[in-house]
XYZ file of C-alpha atoms in Angstrom:
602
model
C 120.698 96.909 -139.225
C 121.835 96.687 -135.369
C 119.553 95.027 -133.580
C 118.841 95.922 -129.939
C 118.277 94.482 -126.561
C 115.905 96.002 -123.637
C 115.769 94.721 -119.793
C 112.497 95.330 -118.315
C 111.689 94.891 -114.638
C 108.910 91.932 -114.478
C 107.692 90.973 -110.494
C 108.027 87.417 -110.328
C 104.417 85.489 -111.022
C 105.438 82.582 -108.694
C 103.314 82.318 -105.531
C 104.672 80.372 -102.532
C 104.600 76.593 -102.400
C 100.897 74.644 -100.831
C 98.573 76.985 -102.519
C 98.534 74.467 -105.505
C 97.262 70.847 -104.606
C 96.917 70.021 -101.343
C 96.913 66.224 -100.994
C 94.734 64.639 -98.541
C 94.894 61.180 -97.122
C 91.774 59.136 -97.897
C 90.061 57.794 -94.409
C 88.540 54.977 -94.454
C 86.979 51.724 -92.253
C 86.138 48.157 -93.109
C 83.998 46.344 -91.401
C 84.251 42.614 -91.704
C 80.540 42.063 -92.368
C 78.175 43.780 -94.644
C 77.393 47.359 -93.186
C 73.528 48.150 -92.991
C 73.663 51.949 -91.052
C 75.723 54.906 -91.047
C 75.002 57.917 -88.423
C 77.031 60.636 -87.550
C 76.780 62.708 -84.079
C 76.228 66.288 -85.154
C 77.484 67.630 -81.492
C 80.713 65.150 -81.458
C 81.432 64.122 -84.831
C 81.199 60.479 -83.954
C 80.727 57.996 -86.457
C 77.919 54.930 -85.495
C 77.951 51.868 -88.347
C 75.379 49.076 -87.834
C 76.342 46.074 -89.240
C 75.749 42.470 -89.600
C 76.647 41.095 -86.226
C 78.576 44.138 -85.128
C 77.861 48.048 -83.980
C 80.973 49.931 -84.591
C 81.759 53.596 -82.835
C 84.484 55.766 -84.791
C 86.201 58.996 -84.212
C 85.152 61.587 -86.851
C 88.530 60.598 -88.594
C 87.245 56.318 -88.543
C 89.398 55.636 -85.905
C 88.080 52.825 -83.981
C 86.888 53.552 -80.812
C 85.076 50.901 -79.477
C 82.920 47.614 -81.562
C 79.965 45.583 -80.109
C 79.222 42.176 -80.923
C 75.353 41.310 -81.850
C 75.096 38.581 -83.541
C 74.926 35.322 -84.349
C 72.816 33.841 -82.017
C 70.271 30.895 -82.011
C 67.101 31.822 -83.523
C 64.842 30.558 -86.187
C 61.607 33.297 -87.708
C 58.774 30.987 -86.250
C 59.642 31.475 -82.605
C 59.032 33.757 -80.060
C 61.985 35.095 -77.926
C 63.856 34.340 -75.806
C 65.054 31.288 -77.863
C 65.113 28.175 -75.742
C 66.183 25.160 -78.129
C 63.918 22.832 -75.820
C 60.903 25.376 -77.228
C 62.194 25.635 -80.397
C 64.430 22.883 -81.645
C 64.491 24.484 -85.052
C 66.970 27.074 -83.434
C 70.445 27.483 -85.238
C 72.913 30.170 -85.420
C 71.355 33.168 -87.462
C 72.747 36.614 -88.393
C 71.476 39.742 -86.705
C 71.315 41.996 -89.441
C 70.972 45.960 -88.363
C 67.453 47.247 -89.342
C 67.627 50.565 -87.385
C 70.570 52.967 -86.156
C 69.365 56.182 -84.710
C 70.186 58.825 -82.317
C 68.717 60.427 -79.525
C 70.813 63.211 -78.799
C 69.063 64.709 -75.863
C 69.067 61.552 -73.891
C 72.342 61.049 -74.823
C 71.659 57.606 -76.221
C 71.661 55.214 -79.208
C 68.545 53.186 -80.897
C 69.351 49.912 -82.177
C 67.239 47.150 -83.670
C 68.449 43.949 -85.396
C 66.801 41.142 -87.360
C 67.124 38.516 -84.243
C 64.412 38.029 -82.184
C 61.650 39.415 -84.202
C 63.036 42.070 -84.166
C 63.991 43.462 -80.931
C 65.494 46.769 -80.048
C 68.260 48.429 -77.515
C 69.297 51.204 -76.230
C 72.858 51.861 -75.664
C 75.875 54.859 -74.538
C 75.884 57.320 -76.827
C 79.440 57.999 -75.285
C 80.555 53.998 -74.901
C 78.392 51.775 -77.126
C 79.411 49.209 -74.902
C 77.343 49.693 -72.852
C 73.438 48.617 -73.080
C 71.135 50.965 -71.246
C 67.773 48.643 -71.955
C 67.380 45.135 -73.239
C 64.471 43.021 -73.071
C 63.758 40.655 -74.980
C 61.038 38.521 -72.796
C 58.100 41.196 -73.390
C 56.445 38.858 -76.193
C 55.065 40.773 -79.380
C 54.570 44.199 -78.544
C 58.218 44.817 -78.062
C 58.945 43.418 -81.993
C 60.090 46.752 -84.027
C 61.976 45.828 -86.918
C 61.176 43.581 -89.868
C 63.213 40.199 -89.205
C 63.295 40.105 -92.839
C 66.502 40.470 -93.820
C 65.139 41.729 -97.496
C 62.427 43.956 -96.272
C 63.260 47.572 -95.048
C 62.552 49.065 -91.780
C 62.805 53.024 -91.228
C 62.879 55.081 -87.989
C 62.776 58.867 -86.228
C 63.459 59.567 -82.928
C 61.282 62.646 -82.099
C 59.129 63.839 -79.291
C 56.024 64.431 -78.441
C 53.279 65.638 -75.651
C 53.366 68.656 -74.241
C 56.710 69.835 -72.403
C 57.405 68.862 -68.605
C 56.986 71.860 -67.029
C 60.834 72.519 -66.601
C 61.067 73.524 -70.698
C 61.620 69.784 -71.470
C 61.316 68.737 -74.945
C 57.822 66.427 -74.309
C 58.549 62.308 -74.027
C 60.918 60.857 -77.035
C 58.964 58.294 -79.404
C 60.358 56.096 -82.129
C 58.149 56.713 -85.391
C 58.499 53.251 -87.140
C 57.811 52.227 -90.634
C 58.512 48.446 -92.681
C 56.928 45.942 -94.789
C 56.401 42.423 -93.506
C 58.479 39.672 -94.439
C 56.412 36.205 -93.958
C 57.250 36.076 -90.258
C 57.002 39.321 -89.214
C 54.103 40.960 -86.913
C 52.112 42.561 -89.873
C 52.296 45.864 -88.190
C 53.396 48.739 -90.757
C 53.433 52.011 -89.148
C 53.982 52.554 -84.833
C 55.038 54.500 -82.310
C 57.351 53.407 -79.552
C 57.807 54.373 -76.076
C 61.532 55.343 -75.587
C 61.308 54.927 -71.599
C 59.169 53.480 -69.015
C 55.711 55.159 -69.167
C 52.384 53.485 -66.906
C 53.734 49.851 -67.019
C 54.886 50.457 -70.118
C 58.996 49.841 -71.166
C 60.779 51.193 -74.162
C 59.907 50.273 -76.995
C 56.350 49.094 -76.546
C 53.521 50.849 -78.434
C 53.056 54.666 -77.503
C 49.452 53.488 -76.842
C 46.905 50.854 -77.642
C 45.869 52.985 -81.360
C 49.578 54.125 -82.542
C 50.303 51.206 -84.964
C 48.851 50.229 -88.800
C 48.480 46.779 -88.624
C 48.153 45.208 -92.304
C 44.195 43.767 -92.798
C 45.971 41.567 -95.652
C 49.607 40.618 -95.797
C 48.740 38.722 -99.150
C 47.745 41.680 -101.349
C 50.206 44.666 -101.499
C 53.826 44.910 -100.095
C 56.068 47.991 -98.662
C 59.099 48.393 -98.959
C 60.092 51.939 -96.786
C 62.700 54.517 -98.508
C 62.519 57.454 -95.455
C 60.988 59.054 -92.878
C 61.348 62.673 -91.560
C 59.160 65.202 -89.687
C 58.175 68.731 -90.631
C 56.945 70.939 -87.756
C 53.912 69.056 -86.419
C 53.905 66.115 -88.660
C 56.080 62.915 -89.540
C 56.598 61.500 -93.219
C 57.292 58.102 -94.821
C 57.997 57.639 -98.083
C 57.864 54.328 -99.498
C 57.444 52.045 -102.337
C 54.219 49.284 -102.455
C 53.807 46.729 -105.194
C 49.987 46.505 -105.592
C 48.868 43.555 -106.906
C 45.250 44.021 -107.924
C 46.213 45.644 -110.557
C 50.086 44.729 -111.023
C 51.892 47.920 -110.290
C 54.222 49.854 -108.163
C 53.573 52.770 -106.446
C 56.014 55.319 -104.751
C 53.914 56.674 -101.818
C 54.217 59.886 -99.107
C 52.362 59.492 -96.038
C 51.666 61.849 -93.341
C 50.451 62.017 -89.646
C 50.494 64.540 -87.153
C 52.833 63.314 -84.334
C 50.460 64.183 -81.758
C 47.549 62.148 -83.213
C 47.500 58.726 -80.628
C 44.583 57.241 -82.812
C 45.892 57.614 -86.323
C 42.902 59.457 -87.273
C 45.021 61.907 -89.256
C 46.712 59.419 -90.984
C 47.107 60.457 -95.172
C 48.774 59.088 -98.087
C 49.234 59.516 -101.182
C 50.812 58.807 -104.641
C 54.038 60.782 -105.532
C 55.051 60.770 -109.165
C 58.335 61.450 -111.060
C 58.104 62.270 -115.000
C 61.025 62.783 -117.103
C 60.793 65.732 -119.587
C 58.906 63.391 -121.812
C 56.249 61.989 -119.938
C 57.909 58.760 -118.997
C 57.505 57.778 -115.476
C 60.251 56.929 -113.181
C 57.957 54.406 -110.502
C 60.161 53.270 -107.796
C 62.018 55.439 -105.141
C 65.648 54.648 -103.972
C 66.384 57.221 -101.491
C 64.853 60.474 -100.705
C 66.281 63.642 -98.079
C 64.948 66.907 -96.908
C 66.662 70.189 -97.339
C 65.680 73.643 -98.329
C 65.222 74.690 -101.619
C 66.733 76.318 -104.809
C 64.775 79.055 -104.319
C 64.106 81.325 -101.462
C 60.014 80.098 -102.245
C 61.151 76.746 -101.423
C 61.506 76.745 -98.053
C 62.119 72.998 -97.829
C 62.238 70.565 -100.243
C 61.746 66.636 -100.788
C 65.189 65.502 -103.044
C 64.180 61.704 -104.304
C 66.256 59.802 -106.508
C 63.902 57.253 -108.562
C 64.324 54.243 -111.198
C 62.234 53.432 -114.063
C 60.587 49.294 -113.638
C 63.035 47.582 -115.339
C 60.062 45.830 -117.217
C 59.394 49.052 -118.840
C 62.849 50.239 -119.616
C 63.979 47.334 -121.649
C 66.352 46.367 -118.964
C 68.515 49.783 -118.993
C 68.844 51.545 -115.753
C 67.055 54.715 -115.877
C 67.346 56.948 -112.937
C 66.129 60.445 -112.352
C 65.962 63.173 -109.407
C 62.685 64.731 -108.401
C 62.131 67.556 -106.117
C 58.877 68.328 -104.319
C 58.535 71.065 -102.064
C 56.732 70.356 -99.006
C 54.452 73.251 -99.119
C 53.089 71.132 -102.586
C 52.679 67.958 -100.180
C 50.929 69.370 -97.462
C 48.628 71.997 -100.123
C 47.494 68.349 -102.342
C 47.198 66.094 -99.208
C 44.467 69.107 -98.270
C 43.075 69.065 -101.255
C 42.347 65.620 -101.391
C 41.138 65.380 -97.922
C 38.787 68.132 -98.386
C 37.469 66.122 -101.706
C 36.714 62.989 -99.687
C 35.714 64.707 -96.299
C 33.010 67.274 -98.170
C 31.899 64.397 -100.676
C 32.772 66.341 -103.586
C 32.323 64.949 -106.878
C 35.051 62.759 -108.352
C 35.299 61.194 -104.365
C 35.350 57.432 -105.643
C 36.571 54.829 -104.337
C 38.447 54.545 -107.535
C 40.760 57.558 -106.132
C 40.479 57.324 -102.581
C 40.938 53.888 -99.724
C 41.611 53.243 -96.544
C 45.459 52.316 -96.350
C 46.356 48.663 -95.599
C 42.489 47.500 -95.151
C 40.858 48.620 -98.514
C 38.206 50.439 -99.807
C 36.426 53.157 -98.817
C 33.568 55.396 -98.750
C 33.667 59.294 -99.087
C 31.052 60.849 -97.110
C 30.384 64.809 -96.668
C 32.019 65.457 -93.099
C 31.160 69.703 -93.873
C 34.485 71.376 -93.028
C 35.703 68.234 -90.994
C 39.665 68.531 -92.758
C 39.617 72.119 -91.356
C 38.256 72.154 -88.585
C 40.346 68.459 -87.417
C 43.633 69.357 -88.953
C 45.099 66.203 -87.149
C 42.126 63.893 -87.024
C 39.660 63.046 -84.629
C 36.791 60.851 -83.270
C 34.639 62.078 -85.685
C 37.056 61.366 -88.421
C 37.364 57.640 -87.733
C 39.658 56.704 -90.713
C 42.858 57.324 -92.381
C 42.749 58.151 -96.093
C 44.670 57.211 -98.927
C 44.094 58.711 -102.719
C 46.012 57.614 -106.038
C 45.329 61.433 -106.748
C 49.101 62.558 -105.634
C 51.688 64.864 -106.732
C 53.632 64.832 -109.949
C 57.128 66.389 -110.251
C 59.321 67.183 -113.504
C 62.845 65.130 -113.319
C 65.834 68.084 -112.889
C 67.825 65.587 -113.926
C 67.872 62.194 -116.127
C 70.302 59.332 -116.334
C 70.552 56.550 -118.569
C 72.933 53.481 -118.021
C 73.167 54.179 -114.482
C 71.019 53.816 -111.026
C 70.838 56.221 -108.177
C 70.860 54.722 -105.033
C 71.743 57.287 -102.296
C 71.228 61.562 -102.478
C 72.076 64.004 -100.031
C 72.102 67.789 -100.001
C 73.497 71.158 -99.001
C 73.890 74.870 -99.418
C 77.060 76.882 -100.158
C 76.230 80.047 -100.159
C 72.862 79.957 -101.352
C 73.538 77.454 -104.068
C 72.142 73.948 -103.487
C 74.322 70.933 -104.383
C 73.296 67.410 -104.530
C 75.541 64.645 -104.116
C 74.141 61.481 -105.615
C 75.482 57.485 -105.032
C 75.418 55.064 -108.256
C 75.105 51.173 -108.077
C 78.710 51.309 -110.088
C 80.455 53.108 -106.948
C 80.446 56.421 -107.375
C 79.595 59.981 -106.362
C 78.188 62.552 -108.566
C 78.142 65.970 -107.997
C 75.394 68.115 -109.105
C 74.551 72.020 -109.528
C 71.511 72.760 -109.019
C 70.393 76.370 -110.175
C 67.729 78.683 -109.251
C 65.559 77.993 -112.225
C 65.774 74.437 -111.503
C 68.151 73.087 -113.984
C 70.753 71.150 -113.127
C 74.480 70.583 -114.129
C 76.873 67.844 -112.959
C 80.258 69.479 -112.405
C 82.358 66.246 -111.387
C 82.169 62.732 -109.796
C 84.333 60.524 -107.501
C 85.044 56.767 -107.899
C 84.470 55.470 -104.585
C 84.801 51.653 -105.707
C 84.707 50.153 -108.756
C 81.449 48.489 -109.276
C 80.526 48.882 -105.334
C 76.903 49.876 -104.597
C 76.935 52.921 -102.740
C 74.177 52.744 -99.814
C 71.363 55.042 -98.850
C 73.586 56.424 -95.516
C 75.638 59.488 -97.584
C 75.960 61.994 -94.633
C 78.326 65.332 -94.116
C 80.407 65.511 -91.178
C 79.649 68.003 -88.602
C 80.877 70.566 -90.390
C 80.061 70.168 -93.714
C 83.577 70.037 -95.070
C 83.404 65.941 -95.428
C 80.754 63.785 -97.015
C 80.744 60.003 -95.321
C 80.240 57.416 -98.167
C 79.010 53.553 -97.503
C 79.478 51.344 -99.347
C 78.844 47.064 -98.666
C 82.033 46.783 -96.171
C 83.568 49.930 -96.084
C 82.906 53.326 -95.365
C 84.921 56.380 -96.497
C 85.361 59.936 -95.443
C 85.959 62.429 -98.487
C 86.469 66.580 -98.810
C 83.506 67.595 -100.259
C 85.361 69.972 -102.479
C 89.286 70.043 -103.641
C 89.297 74.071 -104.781
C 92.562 74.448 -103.956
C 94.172 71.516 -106.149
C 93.437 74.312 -108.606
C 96.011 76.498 -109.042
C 95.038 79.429 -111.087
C 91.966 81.238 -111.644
C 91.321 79.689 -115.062
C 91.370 76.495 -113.536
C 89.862 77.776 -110.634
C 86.694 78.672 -113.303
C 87.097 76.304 -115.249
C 85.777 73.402 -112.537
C 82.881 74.660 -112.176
C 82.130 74.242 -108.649
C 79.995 75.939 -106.689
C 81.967 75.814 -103.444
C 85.017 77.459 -105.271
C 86.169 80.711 -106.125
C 89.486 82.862 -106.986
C 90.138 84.336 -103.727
C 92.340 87.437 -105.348
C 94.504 88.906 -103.101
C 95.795 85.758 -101.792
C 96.402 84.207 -105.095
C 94.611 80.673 -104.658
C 91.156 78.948 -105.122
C 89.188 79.081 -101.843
C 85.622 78.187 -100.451
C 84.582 81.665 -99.454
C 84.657 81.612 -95.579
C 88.318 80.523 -96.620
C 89.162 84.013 -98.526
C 89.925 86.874 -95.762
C 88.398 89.460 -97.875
C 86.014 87.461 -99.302
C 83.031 89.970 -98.456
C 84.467 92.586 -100.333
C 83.444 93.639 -104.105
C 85.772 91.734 -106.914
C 87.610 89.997 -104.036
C 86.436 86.667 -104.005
C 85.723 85.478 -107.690
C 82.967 82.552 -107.827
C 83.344 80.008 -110.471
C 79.753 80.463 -111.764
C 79.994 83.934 -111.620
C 82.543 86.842 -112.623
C 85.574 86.738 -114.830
C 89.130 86.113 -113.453
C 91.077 89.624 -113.576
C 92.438 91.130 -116.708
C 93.471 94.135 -118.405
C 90.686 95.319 -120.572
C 93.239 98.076 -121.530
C 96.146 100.026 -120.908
C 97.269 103.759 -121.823
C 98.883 104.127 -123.904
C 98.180 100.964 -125.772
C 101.870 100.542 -126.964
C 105.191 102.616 -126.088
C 108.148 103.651 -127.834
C 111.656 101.841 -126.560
C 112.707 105.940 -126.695
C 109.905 106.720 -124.232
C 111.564 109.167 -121.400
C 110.612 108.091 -117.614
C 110.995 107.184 -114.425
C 110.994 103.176 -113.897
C 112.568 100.715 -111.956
C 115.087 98.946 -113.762
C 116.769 95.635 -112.796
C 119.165 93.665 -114.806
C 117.096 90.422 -116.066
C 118.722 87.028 -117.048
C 120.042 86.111 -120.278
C 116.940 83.933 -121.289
C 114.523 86.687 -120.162
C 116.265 89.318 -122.454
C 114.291 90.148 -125.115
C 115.992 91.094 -128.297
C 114.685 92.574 -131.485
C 114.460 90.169 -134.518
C 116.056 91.718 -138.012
C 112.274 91.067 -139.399
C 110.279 93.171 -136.929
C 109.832 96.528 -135.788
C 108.118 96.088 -132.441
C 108.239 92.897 -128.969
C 105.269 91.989 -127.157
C 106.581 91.837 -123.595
C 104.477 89.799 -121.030
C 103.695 92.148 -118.088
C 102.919 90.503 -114.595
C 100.964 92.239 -112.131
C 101.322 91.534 -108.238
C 99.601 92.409 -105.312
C 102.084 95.064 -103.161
C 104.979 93.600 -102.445
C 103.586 90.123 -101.958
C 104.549 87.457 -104.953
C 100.288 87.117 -105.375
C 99.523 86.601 -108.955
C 96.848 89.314 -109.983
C 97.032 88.939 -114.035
C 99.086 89.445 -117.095
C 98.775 91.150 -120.117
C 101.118 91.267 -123.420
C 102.203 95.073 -123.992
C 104.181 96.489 -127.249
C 106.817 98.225 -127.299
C 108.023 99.910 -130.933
C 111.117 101.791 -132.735
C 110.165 103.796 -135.864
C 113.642 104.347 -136.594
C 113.562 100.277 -137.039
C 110.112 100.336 -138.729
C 111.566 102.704 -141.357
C 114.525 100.613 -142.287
C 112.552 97.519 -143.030
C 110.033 98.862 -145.354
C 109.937 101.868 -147.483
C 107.361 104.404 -147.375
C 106.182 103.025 -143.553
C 104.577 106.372 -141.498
């Protein structure tokens, strides 16, 4: 039997080189001290690091730009500066650890507080942090800000407040300021700070004589503070107290209305993570505000949270919790109302007066109404152990969460989370509120990643700190996968097949992304196939007009003595453009060669 030989025309399924993986070049810094802050300028790009003795200013890229000195200096925790070492001849050469980094965009200017001094603050050149706009550190103890503690945590938010200046002004910039106490520090917990010069006043002294907590007993409960952030007409804190009467810690949200001087409208309360089973994950690592999942939540509290390690048996445990705002501000009502009407279950088992004690509910009629943000005849801020309670979307055992950060592609939320082990995990979260991690980065081996995880100004780089270095990664690699299995196959929600152009795109990246079937999401459609073709096979004897070219030897394909038929791979291509759109294996037969290896064959 002769066997026989066909040439088919097949478009090439090659694509032009660089739409496979694209390296990048990993950016990075190090700092020669332990880094504290991270910052980035939203309007420039500019990187700010606080560290141990040094500021550091960086192009977006970590170029260094220009690096401050702050520290050592002669100080000791017992004395009040300015050190004089004839005043205080316990004076040596200390570390000035950096407590707070902020910005204040609008004034174009930089907030900077160390551990020296009691704490101090500065204000420096947004453009040149060489330069020091305000420094004073002869104003005595209402100018001390930060915790001098270098173990105890102090938070910050620039912000402003008052009603505008008549020219469309924002209102005067504050400094919202929340820390524990070390053993030397001032005992305040909560205050607000003048930014500039107001009635006498200079930066950084209290707003007024009412805006600071001061603690009525450093001796009985302890703060350590997680975050801060405002929403609308009110500032949060989130932090983490260790009561001692009885034993236990508690991860508490607190809110105030910035324009409330007195503190009257001051409210905390408990906030509780629960894994799937009940278990309770008690002490927050880091926490960040973005919206929601789902269109109903409008903006959400992300909070990354460890189990006590006296109740886990010495495993790390970690979890993430979301709680929407709305669910803050609807059970901080709530409980107001409760205490303010005297309604029953008002103990003083559930609710206290923060940092002083106890305290007793009394009916106040429709006082929580009617003074949203506190007044006069409201002359206490409320706590209640009666807080919110939200369902881990995701568990981890072996392993603690220390930083989380969020945004949206496209609708779809993703959370990037830091380990204590040094890496980045990247998380899915859906809709319906599950969750599904779709890959992770080793940033360094066994390197704590800090609380400071922020995107560039575009959103196309995530900024990772860890205890000396800081690092600048793409926040997704889609095209490093080169076909649209692979392109599926990773899972992540940034990525999709972009068809037409052959390669695996974010979607602003695909030109005609917009249009139906055109841009192919990795959660969501199937890569292009052929569900079918007519006919479904073809004789070699078929008549027709095709385009015929002469293929190389090894792309022949030649009829075997045992078969009747060849599957021929068919490559389809976009136009004339070497695109890759799909494949499919076709058949072609010969009866005459079907007949002559078995008898009686139709």
């Amino acid at each position: 039997m002769a066997s026989w030989v066909w040439t088919l025309i097949l478009l090439s399924s090659s694509w032009p080189a660089g739409h496979g993986s694209r390296p990048w070049k990993l950016e990075f810094f190090r700092s020669k001290t332990e880094l504290n802050h991270l910052v980035v300028d939203e309007v420039s790009g500019t990187v700010y690091l606080g560290a141990v003795n040094a500021l550091y200013q960086l192009t977006a890229d970590l170029q260094l730009v220009h690096a401050v000195e702050t520290g050592p200096a002669l100080d000791n925790k017992k004395c009040t500066p300015p050190i004089e070492p004839s005043q205080c001849q316990e004076a040596v050469d200390m570390d000035n650890v950096n407590k707070l980094l902020l910005l204040d965009r609008p004034a174009g200017r930089l907030v900077e507080c160390g551990s020296l001094f009691k704490g101090i603050c500065a204000l420096r050149e947004l453009g040149n942090i060489s330069h020091r706009i305000f420094y004073e550190d002869s104003s005595g103890e209402k100018s001390f800000v930060a915790s001098n503690d270098e173990r105890v945590s102090t938070v910050g938010l620039v912000t402003s407040v008052g009603k505008d200046d008549g020219d469309g002004g924002p209102g005067e910039r504050v400094l919202f300021v929340g820390k524990g106490n070390g053993p030397h520090d001032n005992g305040i917990i909560i205050s607000t700070r003048l930014l500039d010069r107001k009635d006498g006043k200079e930066a950084f002294e209290a707003y007024t004589d009412h805006t600071a907590f001061k603690a009525g007993y450093l001796s009985a409960n302890t703060q350590q503070f997680v975050a801060v952030f405002e929403d609308g007409d009110y500032v949060f804190f989130i932090f983490n107290q260790q009561d001692k009467q009885p034993a236990k810690n508690r991860t508490i949200v607190a809110r105030m209305c910035k324009q409330d001087s007195f503190y009257y409208s001051y409210f905390e309360m408990d906030l509780e993570c629960q894994g799937a089973s009940g278990d309770v994950y008690s002490i927050c690592h880091a926490a960040f505000v973005a919206p929601g999942p789902t269109p109903e939540a409008s903006q959400v509290l992300f909070a990354v949270f460890s189990k006590d390690s006296k109740g886990s048996g010495g495993t790390p445990r970690s979890a993430l919790c979301l709680f929407p705002l709305e669910k803050i501000h609807q059970k901080m009502e709530e409980n107001r109302n409760k205490c303010y009407m005297g309604a029953q279950g008002s103990s003083s088992e559930t609710f206290y007066k923060p940092f002083h004690g106890d305290i007793q509910c009394v009916s106040h009629g429709m006082a929580s109404q009617s003074f949203r943000c506190g007044s006069e005849h409201l002359p206490y801020p409320l706590g209640s152990r009666d807080g919110l309670v939200g369902t881990a979307t995701l568990q981890r055992d072996g392993m603690n969460l220390t930083a989380v950060t969020v945004t949206t592609e496209n609708g779809h939320t993703v959370v990037l989370l830091g380990t204590s082990g040094g890496r980045i995990h990247k998380v899915f979260l859906r809709a319906d509120g599950t969750s599904m991690e779709y890959g992770s980065i080793l940033v360094e081996m066994n390197k704590r990643i800090e609380r400071d995880l922020v995107f560039s100004t575009n959103g196309t780089n995530l900024y990772v700190m860890t205890q000396d270095k800081v690092l600048r990664f793409p926040v997704q690699e889609c095209l490093s996968y080169t076909t649209c299995e692979q392109c599926k196959e990773s899972r992540d929600p940034y990525c999709g097949w972009c068809v037409l152009e052959g390669r695996c795109t974010r979607k602003i990246n695909c030109l005609r992304a917009e249009e139906k079937n055109h841009w192919l999401w990795s959660w969501g459609d199937s890569c292009v196939t052929v569900t079918s073709a007519q006919p479904q096979n073809m004789s070699r004897r078929a008549q027709g007009e095709r385009l015929m070219r002469g293929l190389p030897t090894h792309q022949t394909f030649i009829l075997s003595l045992s078969t009747d038929h060849v599957e021929v791979l068919i490559i389809l291509t976009f136009l004339r453009t070497p695109v890759f759109l799909t494949s499919h294996m076709y058949p072609f037969y010969d009866c005459k060669e079907a007949m002559s290896l078995k008898e009686n064959v139709p």
